[in-house]
Amino acid sequence: MEEVKLYGHPLSGHTHKVSLFLSILQLEYEFIIIDLKKQQQKSTSFLSINPLGQVPVLKHNSRIICDSNAILIYLAKTFDKSDFWYPSSTIKQAQVQRLLSIAAGPLVNGPATVRAIKVLNKPGNFDLALETTIQLYHFLEQSLAKQKWMVSNKPTIADVALYSYIKLAEAATDIGQDFPNIQKWQTQVEAIPGFMAVT
């Protein structure tokens, strides 16, 4: 029997993307909340799981996988034998990886930071984060003008990786309304069987 545990926090977009993919894959799992306000991610017990003190962390049987994007790849390769979510094509994998890098860079420095400053009252440069968001959205808008999903005409883990913080940023700015292809793409993601909304 598979034992899957997800350590994370409900307000974390990184945690949500993993929860979303677990739901899409219809995998049962135990969700263990790590209280970030109480700095539980810095506790000795959690640092023994992830020395970097970051969520989310996935535990699958005896295996421990850290970092949301790494977890998405692991889940796709382990539980999606059809290679639907992480294509077997080398060029498609490269395209997915590029977007996962964007999800770890501009997405975090843009939409995630905009939301962190405005909604979660975190310190930061809002104008710079908004500028990064707009630049990212222009790039994604142009990509989605050519195809239905981020990599091709079917969804991949790249779509899962990008969705959460783009959606969460709507609570901080309405700039996303200026990008109709991104709006349409969000609706498509939300129509995927097993979709789970952000909180």
PDB file of C-alpha atoms in Angstrom:
ATOM      1  CA  MET A   1       0.000   0.000   0.000  1.00  0.00           C
ATOM      2  CA  GLU A   2       1.296   3.445  -0.945  1.00  0.00           C
ATOM      3  CA  GLU A   3       1.878   5.854   1.933  1.00  0.00           C
ATOM      4  CA  VAL A   4       1.937   9.473   0.828  1.00  0.00           C
ATOM      5  CA  LYS A   5       2.361  12.391   3.215  1.00  0.00           C
ATOM      6  CA  LEU A   6       2.501  16.063   2.276  1.00  0.00           C
ATOM      7  CA  TYR A   7       4.069  18.518   4.698  1.00  0.00           C
ATOM      8  CA  GLY A   8       3.033  22.077   3.956  1.00  0.00           C
ATOM      9  CA  HIS A   9       0.788  25.024   4.748  1.00  0.00           C
ATOM     10  CA  PRO A  10      -2.656  25.842   3.296  1.00  0.00           C
ATOM     11  CA  LEU A  11      -1.659  29.430   2.425  1.00  0.00           C
ATOM     12  CA  SER A  12       1.466  28.367   0.535  1.00  0.00           C
ATOM     13  CA  GLY A  13       1.131  28.444  -3.235  1.00  0.00           C
ATOM     14  CA  HIS A  14       4.011  25.987  -3.465  1.00  0.00           C
ATOM     15  CA  THR A  15       2.069  23.604  -1.234  1.00  0.00           C
ATOM     16  CA  HIS A  16      -1.109  24.136  -3.242  1.00  0.00           C
ATOM     17  CA  LYS A  17       0.476  23.175  -6.552  1.00  0.00           C
ATOM     18  CA  VAL A  18       1.467  19.816  -5.062  1.00  0.00           C
ATOM     19  CA  SER A  19      -1.953  19.324  -3.438  1.00  0.00           C
ATOM     20  CA  LEU A  20      -3.554  20.180  -6.771  1.00  0.00           C
ATOM     21  CA  PHE A  21      -1.507  17.611  -8.655  1.00  0.00           C
ATOM     22  CA  LEU A  22      -2.135  14.943  -6.013  1.00  0.00           C
ATOM     23  CA  SER A  23      -5.845  15.625  -6.427  1.00  0.00           C
ATOM     24  CA  ILE A  24      -5.634  15.466 -10.229  1.00  0.00           C
ATOM     25  CA  LEU A  25      -3.811  12.145  -9.952  1.00  0.00           C
ATOM     26  CA  GLN A  26      -6.496  10.967  -7.503  1.00  0.00           C
ATOM     27  CA  LEU A  27      -3.879   9.989  -4.945  1.00  0.00           C
ATOM     28  CA  GLU A  28      -4.852   9.668  -1.308  1.00  0.00           C
ATOM     29  CA  TYR A  29      -2.451  11.399   1.038  1.00  0.00           C
ATOM     30  CA  GLU A  30      -2.090  12.686   4.557  1.00  0.00           C
ATOM     31  CA  PHE A  31      -1.703  16.457   4.815  1.00  0.00           C
ATOM     32  CA  ILE A  32       0.517  17.503   7.705  1.00  0.00           C
ATOM     33  CA  ILE A  33       0.290  21.229   8.391  1.00  0.00           C
ATOM     34  CA  ILE A  34       3.559  22.986   9.169  1.00  0.00           C
ATOM     35  CA  ASP A  35       2.707  26.228  10.967  1.00  0.00           C
ATOM     36  CA  LEU A  36       4.895  28.829   9.268  1.00  0.00           C
ATOM     37  CA  LYS A  37       3.887  31.601  11.686  1.00  0.00           C
ATOM     38  CA  LYS A  38       5.204  29.504  14.544  1.00  0.00           C
ATOM     39  CA  GLN A  39       8.344  28.764  12.511  1.00  0.00           C
ATOM     40  CA  GLN A  40       7.703  25.021  12.643  1.00  0.00           C
ATOM     41  CA  GLN A  41       9.640  24.708   9.384  1.00  0.00           C
ATOM     42  CA  LYS A  42      12.733  25.652  11.383  1.00  0.00           C
ATOM     43  CA  SER A  43      12.143  23.070  14.111  1.00  0.00           C
ATOM     44  CA  THR A  44      14.645  20.284  14.647  1.00  0.00           C
ATOM     45  CA  SER A  45      12.103  17.638  13.667  1.00  0.00           C
ATOM     46  CA  PHE A  46      11.240  19.330  10.370  1.00  0.00           C
ATOM     47  CA  LEU A  47      14.861  20.170   9.554  1.00  0.00           C
ATOM     48  CA  SER A  48      15.587  16.462   9.800  1.00  0.00           C
ATOM     49  CA  ILE A  49      13.216  16.073   6.831  1.00  0.00           C
ATOM     50  CA  ASN A  50      14.292  19.152   4.886  1.00  0.00           C
ATOM     51  CA  PRO A  51      17.502  20.838   6.097  1.00  0.00           C
ATOM     52  CA  LEU A  52      16.580  23.969   4.101  1.00  0.00           C
ATOM     53  CA  GLY A  53      13.510  24.467   6.295  1.00  0.00           C
ATOM     54  CA  GLN A  54      11.081  24.950   3.414  1.00  0.00           C
ATOM     55  CA  VAL A  55       7.666  23.578   2.516  1.00  0.00           C
ATOM     56  CA  PRO A  56       6.360  21.571   0.825  1.00  0.00           C
ATOM     57  CA  VAL A  57       7.940  18.194   1.424  1.00  0.00           C
ATOM     58  CA  LEU A  58       6.529  14.935   0.102  1.00  0.00           C
ATOM     59  CA  LYS A  59       7.114  11.616   1.807  1.00  0.00           C
ATOM     60  CA  HIS A  60       6.302   8.575  -0.329  1.00  0.00           C
ATOM     61  CA  ASN A  61       6.826   5.422   1.671  1.00  0.00           C
ATOM     62  CA  SER A  62      10.494   5.809   2.737  1.00  0.00           C
ATOM     63  CA  ARG A  63      11.375   8.412   0.107  1.00  0.00           C
ATOM     64  CA  ILE A  64      11.528  12.126   0.909  1.00  0.00           C
ATOM     65  CA  ILE A  65      11.275  14.683  -1.894  1.00  0.00           C
ATOM     66  CA  CYS A  66      11.741  18.409  -1.260  1.00  0.00           C
ATOM     67  CA  ASP A  67      10.862  21.401  -3.480  1.00  0.00           C
ATOM     68  CA  SER A  68       7.465  21.730  -5.140  1.00  0.00           C
ATOM     69  CA  ASN A  69       8.725  21.457  -8.715  1.00  0.00           C
ATOM     70  CA  ALA A  70      10.862  18.416  -7.922  1.00  0.00           C
ATOM     71  CA  ILE A  71       7.810  16.866  -6.276  1.00  0.00           C
ATOM     72  CA  LEU A  72       5.703  17.465  -9.397  1.00  0.00           C
ATOM     73  CA  ILE A  73       8.285  15.665 -11.537  1.00  0.00           C
ATOM     74  CA  TYR A  74       8.508  12.813  -9.036  1.00  0.00           C
ATOM     75  CA  LEU A  75       4.738  12.368  -8.877  1.00  0.00           C
ATOM     76  CA  ALA A  76       4.393  12.472 -12.656  1.00  0.00           C
ATOM     77  CA  LYS A  77       7.176   9.948 -13.229  1.00  0.00           C
ATOM     78  CA  THR A  78       5.991   7.657 -10.429  1.00  0.00           C
ATOM     79  CA  PHE A  79       2.222   7.687 -10.786  1.00  0.00           C
ATOM     80  CA  ASP A  80       1.497   8.751 -14.383  1.00  0.00           C
ATOM     81  CA  LYS A  81       2.665   5.818 -16.462  1.00  0.00           C
ATOM     82  CA  SER A  82       1.149   7.346 -19.615  1.00  0.00           C
ATOM     83  CA  ASP A  83       3.704  10.219 -19.570  1.00  0.00           C
ATOM     84  CA  PHE A  84       0.783  12.604 -20.047  1.00  0.00           C
ATOM     85  CA  TRP A  85       1.795  15.163 -17.433  1.00  0.00           C
ATOM     86  CA  TYR A  86       5.555  14.957 -18.006  1.00  0.00           C
ATOM     87  CA  PRO A  87       6.028  14.111 -21.696  1.00  0.00           C
ATOM     88  CA  SER A  88       8.636  11.560 -22.738  1.00  0.00           C
ATOM     89  CA  SER A  89       9.777  13.759 -25.642  1.00  0.00           C
ATOM     90  CA  THR A  90      13.148  15.358 -24.893  1.00  0.00           C
ATOM     91  CA  ILE A  91      12.147  18.711 -26.390  1.00  0.00           C
ATOM     92  CA  LYS A  92       8.867  18.735 -24.457  1.00  0.00           C
ATOM     93  CA  GLN A  93      10.711  17.909 -21.244  1.00  0.00           C
ATOM     94  CA  ALA A  94      13.087  20.798 -21.912  1.00  0.00           C
ATOM     95  CA  GLN A  95      10.122  23.125 -22.445  1.00  0.00           C
ATOM     96  CA  VAL A  96       8.506  21.910 -19.238  1.00  0.00           C
ATOM     97  CA  GLN A  97      11.769  22.376 -17.349  1.00  0.00           C
ATOM     98  CA  ARG A  98      12.107  25.926 -18.631  1.00  0.00           C
ATOM     99  CA  LEU A  99       8.672  26.750 -17.242  1.00  0.00           C
ATOM    100  CA  LEU A 100       9.463  25.060 -13.941  1.00  0.00           C
ATOM    101  CA  SER A 101      12.498  27.343 -13.719  1.00  0.00           C
ATOM    102  CA  ILE A 102      10.224  30.301 -14.443  1.00  0.00           C
ATOM    103  CA  ALA A 103       7.911  29.062 -11.678  1.00  0.00           C
ATOM    104  CA  ALA A 104      10.883  29.107  -9.292  1.00  0.00           C
ATOM    105  CA  GLY A 105      12.104  32.530 -10.475  1.00  0.00           C
ATOM    106  CA  PRO A 106       9.894  35.198 -12.096  1.00  0.00           C
ATOM    107  CA  LEU A 107       6.690  33.639 -10.721  1.00  0.00           C
ATOM    108  CA  VAL A 108       8.043  33.819  -7.170  1.00  0.00           C
ATOM    109  CA  ASN A 109       9.583  37.275  -7.618  1.00  0.00           C
ATOM    110  CA  GLY A 110       6.463  38.548  -9.390  1.00  0.00           C
ATOM    111  CA  PRO A 111       2.941  37.265  -8.605  1.00  0.00           C
ATOM    112  CA  ALA A 112       3.898  35.427  -5.408  1.00  0.00           C
ATOM    113  CA  THR A 113       5.672  38.499  -4.022  1.00  0.00           C
ATOM    114  CA  VAL A 114       2.836  40.836  -5.055  1.00  0.00           C
ATOM    115  CA  ARG A 115       0.453  38.652  -3.087  1.00  0.00           C
ATOM    116  CA  ALA A 116       2.845  38.283  -0.134  1.00  0.00           C
ATOM    117  CA  ILE A 117       3.180  42.064   0.217  1.00  0.00           C
ATOM    118  CA  LYS A 118      -0.461  43.037  -0.311  1.00  0.00           C
ATOM    119  CA  VAL A 119      -2.312  40.109   1.236  1.00  0.00           C
ATOM    120  CA  LEU A 120       0.086  38.624   3.788  1.00  0.00           C
ATOM    121  CA  ASN A 121       1.668  41.970   4.779  1.00  0.00           C
ATOM    122  CA  LYS A 122       5.191  40.774   4.098  1.00  0.00           C
ATOM    123  CA  PRO A 123       7.951  43.351   3.499  1.00  0.00           C
ATOM    124  CA  GLY A 124       9.139  43.906  -0.053  1.00  0.00           C
ATOM    125  CA  ASN A 125       9.260  46.154  -3.106  1.00  0.00           C
ATOM    126  CA  PHE A 126       5.714  46.045  -4.491  1.00  0.00           C
ATOM    127  CA  ASP A 127       6.449  48.126  -7.592  1.00  0.00           C
ATOM    128  CA  LEU A 128       9.346  45.884  -8.600  1.00  0.00           C
ATOM    129  CA  ALA A 129       7.268  42.758  -7.971  1.00  0.00           C
ATOM    130  CA  LEU A 130       4.412  44.169 -10.048  1.00  0.00           C
ATOM    131  CA  GLU A 131       6.805  45.052 -12.877  1.00  0.00           C
ATOM    132  CA  THR A 132       8.144  41.480 -12.799  1.00  0.00           C
ATOM    133  CA  THR A 133       4.567  40.184 -12.840  1.00  0.00           C
ATOM    134  CA  ILE A 134       3.628  42.244 -15.889  1.00  0.00           C
ATOM    135  CA  GLN A 135       6.751  41.142 -17.758  1.00  0.00           C
ATOM    136  CA  LEU A 136       6.004  37.495 -16.936  1.00  0.00           C
ATOM    137  CA  TYR A 137       2.360  37.815 -17.949  1.00  0.00           C
ATOM    138  CA  HIS A 138       3.321  39.313 -21.317  1.00  0.00           C
ATOM    139  CA  PHE A 139       5.569  36.310 -21.946  1.00  0.00           C
ATOM    140  CA  LEU A 140       2.898  33.794 -20.926  1.00  0.00           C
ATOM    141  CA  GLU A 141       0.200  35.642 -22.873  1.00  0.00           C
ATOM    142  CA  GLN A 142       2.253  35.388 -26.057  1.00  0.00           C
ATOM    143  CA  SER A 143       2.916  31.693 -25.463  1.00  0.00           C
ATOM    144  CA  LEU A 144      -0.776  30.990 -24.933  1.00  0.00           C
ATOM    145  CA  ALA A 145      -1.630  32.812 -28.147  1.00  0.00           C
ATOM    146  CA  LYS A 146       0.124  29.991 -30.014  1.00  0.00           C
ATOM    147  CA  GLN A 147      -1.222  26.985 -28.106  1.00  0.00           C
ATOM    148  CA  LYS A 148      -3.927  26.012 -25.641  1.00  0.00           C
ATOM    149  CA  TRP A 149      -1.608  25.144 -22.753  1.00  0.00           C
ATOM    150  CA  MET A 150       1.806  26.317 -21.607  1.00  0.00           C
ATOM    151  CA  VAL A 151       3.824  23.688 -23.479  1.00  0.00           C
ATOM    152  CA  SER A 152       1.495  22.291 -26.130  1.00  0.00           C
ATOM    153  CA  ASN A 153      -2.167  21.594 -26.729  1.00  0.00           C
ATOM    154  CA  LYS A 154      -2.476  19.452 -23.620  1.00  0.00           C
ATOM    155  CA  PRO A 155      -1.713  20.235 -19.977  1.00  0.00           C
ATOM    156  CA  THR A 156       1.551  19.285 -18.285  1.00  0.00           C
ATOM    157  CA  ILE A 157       3.036  19.775 -14.840  1.00  0.00           C
ATOM    158  CA  ALA A 158       4.186  23.183 -16.109  1.00  0.00           C
ATOM    159  CA  ASP A 159       0.561  24.335 -16.046  1.00  0.00           C
ATOM    160  CA  VAL A 160       0.159  22.971 -12.523  1.00  0.00           C
ATOM    161  CA  ALA A 161       3.371  24.696 -11.412  1.00  0.00           C
ATOM    162  CA  LEU A 162       2.317  28.107 -12.712  1.00  0.00           C
ATOM    163  CA  TYR A 163      -1.375  28.171 -11.810  1.00  0.00           C
ATOM    164  CA  SER A 164      -1.424  28.583  -8.028  1.00  0.00           C
ATOM    165  CA  TYR A 165       0.448  31.862  -7.611  1.00  0.00           C
ATOM    166  CA  ILE A 166      -1.108  33.423 -10.711  1.00  0.00           C
ATOM    167  CA  LYS A 167      -4.505  32.723  -9.175  1.00  0.00           C
ATOM    168  CA  LEU A 168      -3.464  33.838  -5.693  1.00  0.00           C
ATOM    169  CA  ALA A 169      -2.108  37.119  -7.085  1.00  0.00           C
ATOM    170  CA  GLU A 170      -5.658  38.110  -8.065  1.00  0.00           C
ATOM    171  CA  ALA A 171      -6.290  38.978  -4.413  1.00  0.00           C
ATOM    172  CA  ALA A 172      -3.536  41.602  -4.639  1.00  0.00           C
ATOM    173  CA  THR A 173      -3.881  43.074  -8.136  1.00  0.00           C
ATOM    174  CA  ASP A 174      -6.328  43.052 -11.037  1.00  0.00           C
ATOM    175  CA  ILE A 175      -3.523  43.299 -13.613  1.00  0.00           C
ATOM    176  CA  GLY A 176      -4.311  39.764 -14.772  1.00  0.00           C
ATOM    177  CA  GLN A 177      -7.550  40.982 -16.343  1.00  0.00           C
ATOM    178  CA  ASP A 178      -5.466  42.640 -19.053  1.00  0.00           C
ATOM    179  CA  PHE A 179      -4.293  39.230 -20.285  1.00  0.00           C
ATOM    180  CA  PRO A 180      -7.229  37.323 -21.843  1.00  0.00           C
ATOM    181  CA  ASN A 181      -5.215  34.265 -22.846  1.00  0.00           C
ATOM    182  CA  ILE A 182      -4.058  33.804 -19.258  1.00  0.00           C
ATOM    183  CA  GLN A 183      -7.640  34.224 -18.064  1.00  0.00           C
ATOM    184  CA  LYS A 184      -8.824  31.562 -20.516  1.00  0.00           C
ATOM    185  CA  TRP A 185      -5.968  29.266 -19.494  1.00  0.00           C
ATOM    186  CA  GLN A 186      -6.919  29.581 -15.819  1.00  0.00           C
ATOM    187  CA  THR A 187     -10.469  28.521 -16.672  1.00  0.00           C
ATOM    188  CA  GLN A 188      -9.067  25.498 -18.499  1.00  0.00           C
ATOM    189  CA  VAL A 189      -6.952  24.497 -15.499  1.00  0.00           C
ATOM    190  CA  GLU A 190      -9.999  24.838 -13.256  1.00  0.00           C
ATOM    191  CA  ALA A 191     -11.898  22.446 -15.543  1.00  0.00           C
ATOM    192  CA  ILE A 192      -9.327  19.636 -15.180  1.00  0.00           C
ATOM    193  CA  PRO A 193     -10.918  16.647 -13.383  1.00  0.00           C
ATOM    194  CA  GLY A 194      -9.733  16.607  -9.788  1.00  0.00           C
ATOM    195  CA  PHE A 195      -9.076  20.359  -9.705  1.00  0.00           C
ATOM    196  CA  MET A 196      -8.722  21.821  -6.229  1.00  0.00           C
ATOM    197  CA  ALA A 197      -9.138  25.554  -5.680  1.00  0.00           C
ATOM    198  CA  VAL A 198      -6.643  27.738  -3.837  1.00  0.00           C
ATOM    199  CA  THR A 199      -7.550  28.961  -0.358  1.00  0.00           C
TER     200      THR A 199
END
